[in-house]
Coordinates of C-alpha atoms in Angstrom, one line a residue:
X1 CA 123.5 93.1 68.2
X2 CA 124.2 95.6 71.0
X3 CA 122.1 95.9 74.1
X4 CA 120.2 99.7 74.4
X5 CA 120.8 101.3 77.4
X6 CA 117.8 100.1 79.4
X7 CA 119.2 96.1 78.0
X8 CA 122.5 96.5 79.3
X9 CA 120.9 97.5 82.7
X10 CA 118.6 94.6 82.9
X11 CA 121.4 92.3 81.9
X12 CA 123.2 93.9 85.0
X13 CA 120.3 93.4 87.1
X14 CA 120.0 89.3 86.1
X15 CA 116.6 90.2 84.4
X16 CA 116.4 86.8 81.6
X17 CA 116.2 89.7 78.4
X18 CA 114.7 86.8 76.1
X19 CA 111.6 86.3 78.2
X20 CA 112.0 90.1 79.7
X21 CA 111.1 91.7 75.8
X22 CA 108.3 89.0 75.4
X23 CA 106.3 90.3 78.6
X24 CA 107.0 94.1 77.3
X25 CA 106.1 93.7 73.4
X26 CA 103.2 92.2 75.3
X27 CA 102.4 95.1 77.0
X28 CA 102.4 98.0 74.4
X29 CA 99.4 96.9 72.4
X30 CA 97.5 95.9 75.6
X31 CA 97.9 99.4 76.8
X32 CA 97.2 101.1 73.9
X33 CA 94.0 99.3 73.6
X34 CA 92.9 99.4 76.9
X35 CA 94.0 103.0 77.6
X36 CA 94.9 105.0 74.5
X37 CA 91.4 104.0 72.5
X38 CA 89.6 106.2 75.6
X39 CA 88.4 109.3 73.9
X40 CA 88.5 113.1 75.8
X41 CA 91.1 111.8 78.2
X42 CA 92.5 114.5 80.5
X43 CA 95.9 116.0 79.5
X44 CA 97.3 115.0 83.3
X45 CA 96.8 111.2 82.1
X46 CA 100.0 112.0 79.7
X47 CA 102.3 111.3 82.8
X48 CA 101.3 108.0 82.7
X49 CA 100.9 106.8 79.8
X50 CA 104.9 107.9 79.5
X51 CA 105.6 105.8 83.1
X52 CA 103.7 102.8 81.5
X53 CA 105.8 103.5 77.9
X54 CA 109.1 102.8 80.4
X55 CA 107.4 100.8 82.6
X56 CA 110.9 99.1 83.4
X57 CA 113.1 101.8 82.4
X58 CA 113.5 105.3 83.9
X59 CA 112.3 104.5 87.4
X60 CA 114.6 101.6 87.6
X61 CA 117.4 103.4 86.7
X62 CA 116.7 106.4 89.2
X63 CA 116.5 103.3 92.0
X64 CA 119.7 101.8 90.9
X65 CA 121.7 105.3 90.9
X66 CA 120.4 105.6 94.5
X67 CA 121.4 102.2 95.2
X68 CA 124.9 103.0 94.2
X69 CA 125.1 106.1 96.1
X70 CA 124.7 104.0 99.0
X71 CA 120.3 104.3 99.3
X72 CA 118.4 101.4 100.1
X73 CA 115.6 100.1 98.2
X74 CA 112.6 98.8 100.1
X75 CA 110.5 96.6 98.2
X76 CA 106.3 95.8 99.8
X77 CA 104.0 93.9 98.7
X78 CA 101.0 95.1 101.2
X79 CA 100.0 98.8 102.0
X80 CA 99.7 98.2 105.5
X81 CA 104.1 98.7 105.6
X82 CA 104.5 101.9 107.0
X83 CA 106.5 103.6 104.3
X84 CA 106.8 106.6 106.4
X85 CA 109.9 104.3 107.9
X86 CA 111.7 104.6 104.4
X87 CA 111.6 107.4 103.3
X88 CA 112.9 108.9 106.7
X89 CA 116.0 107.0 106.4
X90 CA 116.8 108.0 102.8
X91 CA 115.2 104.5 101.6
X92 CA 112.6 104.6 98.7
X93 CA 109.4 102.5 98.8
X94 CA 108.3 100.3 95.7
X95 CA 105.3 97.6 95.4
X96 CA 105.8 94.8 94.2
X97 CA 102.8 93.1 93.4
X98 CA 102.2 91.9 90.3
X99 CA 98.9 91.8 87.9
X100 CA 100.0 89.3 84.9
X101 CA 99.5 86.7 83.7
X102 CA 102.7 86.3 81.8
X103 CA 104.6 85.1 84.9
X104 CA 102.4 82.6 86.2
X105 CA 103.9 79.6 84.6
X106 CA 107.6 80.0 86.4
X107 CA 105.6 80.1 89.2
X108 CA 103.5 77.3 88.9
X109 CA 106.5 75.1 88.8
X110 CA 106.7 75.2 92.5
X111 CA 103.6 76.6 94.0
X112 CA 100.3 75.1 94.0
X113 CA 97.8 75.7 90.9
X114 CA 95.0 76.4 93.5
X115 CA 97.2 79.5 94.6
X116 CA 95.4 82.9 93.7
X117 CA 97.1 84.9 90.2
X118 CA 98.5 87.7 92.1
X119 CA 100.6 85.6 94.9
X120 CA 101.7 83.0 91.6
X121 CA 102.2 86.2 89.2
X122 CA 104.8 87.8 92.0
X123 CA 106.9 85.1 92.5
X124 CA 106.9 84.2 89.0
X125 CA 108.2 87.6 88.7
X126 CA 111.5 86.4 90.6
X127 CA 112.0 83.3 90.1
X128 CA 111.4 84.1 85.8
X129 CA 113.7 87.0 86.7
X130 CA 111.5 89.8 84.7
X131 CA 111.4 92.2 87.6
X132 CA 113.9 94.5 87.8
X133 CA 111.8 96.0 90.5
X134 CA 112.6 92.9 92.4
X135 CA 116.3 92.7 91.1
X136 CA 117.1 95.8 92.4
X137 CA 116.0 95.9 96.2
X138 CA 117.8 95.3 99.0
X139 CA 115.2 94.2 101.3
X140 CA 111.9 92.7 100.1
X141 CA 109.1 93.4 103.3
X142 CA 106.2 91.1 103.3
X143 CA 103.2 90.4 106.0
X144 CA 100.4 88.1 107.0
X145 CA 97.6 88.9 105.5
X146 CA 96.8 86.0 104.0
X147 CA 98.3 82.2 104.4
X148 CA 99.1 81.8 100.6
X149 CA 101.1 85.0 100.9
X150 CA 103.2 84.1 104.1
X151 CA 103.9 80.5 102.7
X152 CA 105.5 82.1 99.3
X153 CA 107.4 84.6 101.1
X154 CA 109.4 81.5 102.6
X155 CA 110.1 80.1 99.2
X156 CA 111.0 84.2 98.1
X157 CA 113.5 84.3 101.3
X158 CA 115.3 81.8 99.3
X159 CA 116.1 83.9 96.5
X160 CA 116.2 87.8 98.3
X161 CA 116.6 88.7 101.6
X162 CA 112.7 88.9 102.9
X163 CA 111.9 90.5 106.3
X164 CA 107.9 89.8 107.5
X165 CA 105.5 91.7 109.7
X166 CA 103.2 90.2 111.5
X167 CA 99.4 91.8 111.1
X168 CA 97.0 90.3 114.1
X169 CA 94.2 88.5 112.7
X170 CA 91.7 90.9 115.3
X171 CA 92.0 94.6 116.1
X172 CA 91.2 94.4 119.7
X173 CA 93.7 95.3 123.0
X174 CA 95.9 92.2 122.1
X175 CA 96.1 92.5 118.7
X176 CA 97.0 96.2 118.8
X177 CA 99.7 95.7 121.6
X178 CA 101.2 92.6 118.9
X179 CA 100.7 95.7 115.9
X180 CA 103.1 98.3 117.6
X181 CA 105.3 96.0 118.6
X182 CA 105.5 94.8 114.8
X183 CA 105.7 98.5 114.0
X184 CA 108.6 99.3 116.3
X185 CA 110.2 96.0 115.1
X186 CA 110.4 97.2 111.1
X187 CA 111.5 101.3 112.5
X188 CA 114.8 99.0 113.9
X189 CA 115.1 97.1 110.6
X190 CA 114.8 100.0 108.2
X191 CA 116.9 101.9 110.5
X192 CA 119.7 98.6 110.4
X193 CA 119.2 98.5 106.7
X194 CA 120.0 101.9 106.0
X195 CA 122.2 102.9 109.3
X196 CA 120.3 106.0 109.8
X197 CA 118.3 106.6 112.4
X198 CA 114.6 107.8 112.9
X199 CA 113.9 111.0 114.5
X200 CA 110.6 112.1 115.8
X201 CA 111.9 115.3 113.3
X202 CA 112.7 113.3 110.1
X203 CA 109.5 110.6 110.2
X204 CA 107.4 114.0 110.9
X205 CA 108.6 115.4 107.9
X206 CA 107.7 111.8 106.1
X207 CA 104.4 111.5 107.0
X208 CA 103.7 115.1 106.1
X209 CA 105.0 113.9 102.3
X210 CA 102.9 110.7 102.3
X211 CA 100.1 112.4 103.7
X212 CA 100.7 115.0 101.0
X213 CA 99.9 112.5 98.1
X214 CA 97.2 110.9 100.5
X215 CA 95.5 114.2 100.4
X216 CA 95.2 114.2 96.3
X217 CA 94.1 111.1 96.0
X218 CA 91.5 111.6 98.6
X219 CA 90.4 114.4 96.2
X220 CA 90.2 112.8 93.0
X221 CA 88.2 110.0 94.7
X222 CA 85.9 113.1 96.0
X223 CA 86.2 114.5 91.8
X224 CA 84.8 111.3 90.6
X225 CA 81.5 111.8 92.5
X226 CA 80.7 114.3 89.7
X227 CA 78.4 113.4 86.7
X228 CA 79.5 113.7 84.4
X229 CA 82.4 111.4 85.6
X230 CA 85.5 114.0 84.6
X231 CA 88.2 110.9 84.4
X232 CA 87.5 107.4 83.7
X233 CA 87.9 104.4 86.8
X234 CA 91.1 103.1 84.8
X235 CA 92.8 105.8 84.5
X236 CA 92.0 106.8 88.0
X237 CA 93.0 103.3 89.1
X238 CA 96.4 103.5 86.8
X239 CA 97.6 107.1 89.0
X240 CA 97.2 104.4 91.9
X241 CA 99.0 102.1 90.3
X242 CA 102.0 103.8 90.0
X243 CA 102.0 105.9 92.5
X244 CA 102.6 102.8 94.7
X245 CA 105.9 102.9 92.8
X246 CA 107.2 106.0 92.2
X247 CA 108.4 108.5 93.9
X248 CA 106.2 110.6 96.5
X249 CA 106.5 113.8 95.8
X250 CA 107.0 113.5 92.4
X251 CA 103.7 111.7 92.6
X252 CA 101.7 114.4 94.4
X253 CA 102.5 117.3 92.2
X254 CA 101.1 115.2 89.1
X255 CA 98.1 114.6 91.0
X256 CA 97.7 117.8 91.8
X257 CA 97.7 119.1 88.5
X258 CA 95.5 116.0 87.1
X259 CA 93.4 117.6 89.9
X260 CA 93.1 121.0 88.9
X261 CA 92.0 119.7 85.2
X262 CA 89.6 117.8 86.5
X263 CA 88.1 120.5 88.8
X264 CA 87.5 122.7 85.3
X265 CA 86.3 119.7 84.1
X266 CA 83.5 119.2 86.4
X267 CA 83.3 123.3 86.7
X268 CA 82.4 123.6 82.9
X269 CA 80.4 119.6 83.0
X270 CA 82.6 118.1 80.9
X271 CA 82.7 114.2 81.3
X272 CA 84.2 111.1 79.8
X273 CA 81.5 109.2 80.2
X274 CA 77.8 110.7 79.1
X275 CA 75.8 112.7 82.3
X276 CA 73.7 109.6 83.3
X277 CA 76.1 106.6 82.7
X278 CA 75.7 103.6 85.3
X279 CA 78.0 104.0 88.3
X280 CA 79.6 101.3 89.8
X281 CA 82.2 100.9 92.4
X282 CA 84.2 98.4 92.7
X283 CA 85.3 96.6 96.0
X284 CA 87.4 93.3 96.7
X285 CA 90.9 92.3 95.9
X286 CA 93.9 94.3 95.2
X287 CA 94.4 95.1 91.2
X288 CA 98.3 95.5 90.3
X289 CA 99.6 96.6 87.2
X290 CA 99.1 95.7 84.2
X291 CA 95.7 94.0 85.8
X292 CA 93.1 96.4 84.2
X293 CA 90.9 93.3 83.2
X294 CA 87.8 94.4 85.6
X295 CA 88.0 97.7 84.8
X296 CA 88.1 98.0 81.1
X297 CA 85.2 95.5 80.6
X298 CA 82.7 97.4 82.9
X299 CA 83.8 100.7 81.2
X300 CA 83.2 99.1 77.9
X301 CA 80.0 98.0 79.0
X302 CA 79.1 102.3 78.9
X303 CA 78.9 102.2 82.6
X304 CA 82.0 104.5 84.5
X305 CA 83.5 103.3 87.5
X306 CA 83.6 105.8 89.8
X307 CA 85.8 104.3 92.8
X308 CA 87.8 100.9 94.3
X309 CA 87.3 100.1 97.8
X310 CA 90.8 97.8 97.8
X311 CA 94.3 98.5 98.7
X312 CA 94.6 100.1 94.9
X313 CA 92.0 102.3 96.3
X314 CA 90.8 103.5 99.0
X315 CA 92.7 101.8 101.5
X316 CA 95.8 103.3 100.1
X317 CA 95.0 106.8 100.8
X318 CA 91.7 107.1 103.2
X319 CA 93.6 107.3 106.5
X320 CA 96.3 110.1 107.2
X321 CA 98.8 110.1 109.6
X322 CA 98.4 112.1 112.7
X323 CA 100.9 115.0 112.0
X324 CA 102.8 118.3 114.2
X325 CA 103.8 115.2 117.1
X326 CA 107.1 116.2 118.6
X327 CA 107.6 113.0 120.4
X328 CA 109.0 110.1 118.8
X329 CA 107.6 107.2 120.3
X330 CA 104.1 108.9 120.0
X331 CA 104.6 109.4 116.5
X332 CA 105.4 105.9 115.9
X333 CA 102.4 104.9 118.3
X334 CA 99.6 107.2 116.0
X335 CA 101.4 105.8 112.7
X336 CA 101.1 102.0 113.8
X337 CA 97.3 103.1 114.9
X338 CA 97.0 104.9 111.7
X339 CA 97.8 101.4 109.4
X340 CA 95.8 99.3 112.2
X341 CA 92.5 101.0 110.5
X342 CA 93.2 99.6 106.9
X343 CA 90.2 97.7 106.7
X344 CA 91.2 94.0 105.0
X345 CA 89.5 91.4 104.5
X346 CA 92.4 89.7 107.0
X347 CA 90.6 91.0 109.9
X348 CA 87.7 89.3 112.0
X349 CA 85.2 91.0 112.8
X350 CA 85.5 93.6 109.7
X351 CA 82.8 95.2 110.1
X352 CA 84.5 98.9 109.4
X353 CA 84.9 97.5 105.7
X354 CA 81.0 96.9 105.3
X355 CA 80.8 100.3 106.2
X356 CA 83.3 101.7 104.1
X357 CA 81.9 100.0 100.9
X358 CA 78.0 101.8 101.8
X359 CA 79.6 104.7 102.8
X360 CA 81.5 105.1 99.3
X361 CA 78.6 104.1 97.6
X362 CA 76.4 106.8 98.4
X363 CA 79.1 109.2 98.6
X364 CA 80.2 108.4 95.1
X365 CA 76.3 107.8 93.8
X366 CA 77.3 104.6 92.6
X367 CA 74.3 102.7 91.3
X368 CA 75.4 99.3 92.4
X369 CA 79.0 97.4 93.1
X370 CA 80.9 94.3 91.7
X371 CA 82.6 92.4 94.4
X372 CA 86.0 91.4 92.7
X373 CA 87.3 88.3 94.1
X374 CA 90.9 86.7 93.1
X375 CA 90.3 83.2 92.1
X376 CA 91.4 80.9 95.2
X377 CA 91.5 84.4 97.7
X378 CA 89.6 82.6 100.2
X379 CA 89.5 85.9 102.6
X380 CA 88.1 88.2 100.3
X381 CA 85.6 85.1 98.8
X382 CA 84.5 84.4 102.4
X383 CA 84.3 87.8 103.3
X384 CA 81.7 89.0 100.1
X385 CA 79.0 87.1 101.7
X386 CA 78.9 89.4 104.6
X387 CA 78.9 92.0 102.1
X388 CA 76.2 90.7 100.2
X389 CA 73.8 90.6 103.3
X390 CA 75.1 94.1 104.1
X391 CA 74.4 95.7 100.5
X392 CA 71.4 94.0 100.2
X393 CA 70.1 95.4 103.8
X394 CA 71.2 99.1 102.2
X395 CA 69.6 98.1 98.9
X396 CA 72.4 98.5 97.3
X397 CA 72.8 96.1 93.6
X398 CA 75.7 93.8 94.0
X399 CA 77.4 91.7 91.3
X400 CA 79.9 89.2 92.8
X401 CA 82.7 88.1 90.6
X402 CA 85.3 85.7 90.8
X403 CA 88.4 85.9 87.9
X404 CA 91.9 85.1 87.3
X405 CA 94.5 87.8 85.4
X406 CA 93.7 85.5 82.2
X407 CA 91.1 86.5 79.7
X408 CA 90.2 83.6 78.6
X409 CA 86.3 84.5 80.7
X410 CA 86.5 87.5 79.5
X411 CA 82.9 86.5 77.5
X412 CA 81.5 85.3 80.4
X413 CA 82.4 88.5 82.4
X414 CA 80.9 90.6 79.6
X415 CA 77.7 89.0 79.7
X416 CA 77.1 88.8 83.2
X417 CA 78.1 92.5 83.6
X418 CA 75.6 93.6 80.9
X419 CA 72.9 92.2 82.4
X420 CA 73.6 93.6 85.8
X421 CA 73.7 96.8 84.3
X422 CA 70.4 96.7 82.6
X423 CA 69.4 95.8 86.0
X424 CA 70.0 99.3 87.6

């Protein structure tokens, strides 16, 4: 039988097609119950639902014709890589990080069991060979930001070339001084990789595009303090999703337009979710596509979530980098600063992310949060206690929960989530 267009790619790329069409016949019917059954979505959510219907197909092959023009593709797994640094050298930025399940076993074969879903569900990714995301880069970036993460990024260097940054565990003089220092590092890699060079002209114009999408995020997340709430948390959560992936101008236009539909929307009080509904936000770990698990049962539950205070959240787009700097070593100075205030659960003291998660509450009239904690992510587990204390001193409700990307507690989830919201 002969391959389709997107096959013969994949076969090109070394994606295993057998085990490649299993994960994506999975996909379709997740989606469309997750995300097509939502009634009065906006028209702007059409964009995605058409990146998610290719999920592995358009976007791939727009990387791979810049590949063979001579482009580089940069692959993260962490938003505190400055992608600024790519996409002044002509390089494109794509995440990597993975939210199923599905690739977990091939994983499993060599890392620990006690190893949390998203690290396992990554490298499963390559080592099952059913990323072409991964297949196609020339340079996978990782960082420290956790030990599981640094230790599988050894194994990865095995398969792909894998460069690391360093991120200091504390924020102080020393750990700031080690930041730029990582910073300037990566500027001489990306610049290496691609053989262009960085100009104080070039990375302005960069951070002027990133901080462009930055911008329209930051205003949705603003749009979503409306009640009615004009767009639901997943499909606010997918734009982030893909965004992470796609390309950034592209990306800003569509959220500008998703934007302006949703400003009528709240203009005219038109909601997806009745005027009233519980509002929750949701803090914690990161939530990669096709991870929607969270999400969908709270929303289910006739509550709304009405922000994420993660690195598929707010931490993606809160900060913006200092723009109109003419100097280039200043530039890269206020851009390393700029990624030094992403406020993980890496960091000790992290006290800024206590306050972020009050501050979004009340800004986003959230009724209470759930804590969402990766099974065996020991940061963000160890960290929620110091977010309990601090919710609880703002009287704030809390709900702490602890999952995997299987569903198998999905029941459990559902009933503990219905009683905290008959609680508020």
């Amino acid at each position: 039988m002969a391959l389709t267009e997107s096959e013969q790619m994949w076969s090109e790329l070394g994606i295993d097609l057998a085990s490649h069409g299993q994960l994506m016949n999975a996909l379709g019917p997740i989606y469309r119950d997750i995300y097509l059954s939502q009634k009065n979505r906006p028209k702007g959510m059409g964009f995605y639902d058409f990146v998610v219907g290719d999920i592995h197909g358009i976007r791939v092959k727009e990387l791979r014709e810049h590949a063979k023009s001579g482009g580089k593709v940069v692959a993260t797994y962490c938003v505190f890589v400055p992608e600024e640094f790519c996409w002044a050298t002509g390089a494109i930025p794509v995440s990597l990080c993975a939210g199923t399940a599905f690739s977990i076993p091939a994983a499993e074969e060599v890392l620990p069991r006690n190893t949390c879903a998203l690290i396992k569900s990554s490298f499963g990714f390559k080592l099952g060979r059913l990323c072409p995301y991964v297949q196609v880069s020339h340079l996978i970036v990782g960082e420290t930001t956790c030990d599981g993460k640094k230790k599988m990024f050894e194994l990865l260097a095995e398969h792909q070339p894998v460069y690391v940054m360093e991120v200091p565990n504390k924020r102080g003089p020393a750990g700031r001084a080690l930041w730029q220092q990582e910073v300037r590092d990566f500027k001489a890699k990306i610049e290496e990789l691609t053989g262009n060079r960085i100009t104080a002209e070039n990375l302005g114009e960069a951070i002027k595009k990133v901080n462009a999408r930055r911008r329209e995020f930051k205003r949705l997340s603003m749009l979503r303090a409306a009640d009615p709430a004009p767009i639901s948390g997943k499909d606010a959560l997918l734009a982030t999703q893909v965004s992470m992936y796609d390309d950034v101008e592209r990306e800003t236009q569509i959220m500008k337009t998703l934007n302006e539909e949703l400003e009528e929307r709240v203009k005219n009080g038109e909601g997806v979710f009745p005027r009233g509904a519980k509002r929750i936000l949701v803090s914690g770990s990161p939530m990669a596509i096709p991870n929607w698990k969270l999400h969908h049962l709270i929303e289910s539950a006739g509550a709304v979530v009405v922000g994420e205070e993660s690195c598929t959240g707010s931490r993606f787009f809160n900060e913006l980098a200092p723009e109109g700097i003419t100097d280039l070593d200043e530039v890269v100075t206020a851009l390393a600063d700029r990624y030094l205030k992403t406020n993980c659960a890496c960091f000790t003291p992290n006290c800024e992310r206590l306050d972020d998660i009050i501050g979004m509450a009340k800004t986003l009239k959230a009724d209470g949060v759930i804590h969402y904690n990766l099974q065996f992510c020991h940061t963000y587990a160890n960290e929620a206690i110091q977010v309990d204390k601090a919710l609880e001193k703002a009287g704030i409700p809390l709900l702490r929960i602890e999952t995997d990307y299987s569903d198998e507690d999905a029941g459990q989830l559902k009933t503990r989530i219905d009683a905290f919201l008959e609680t508020l």
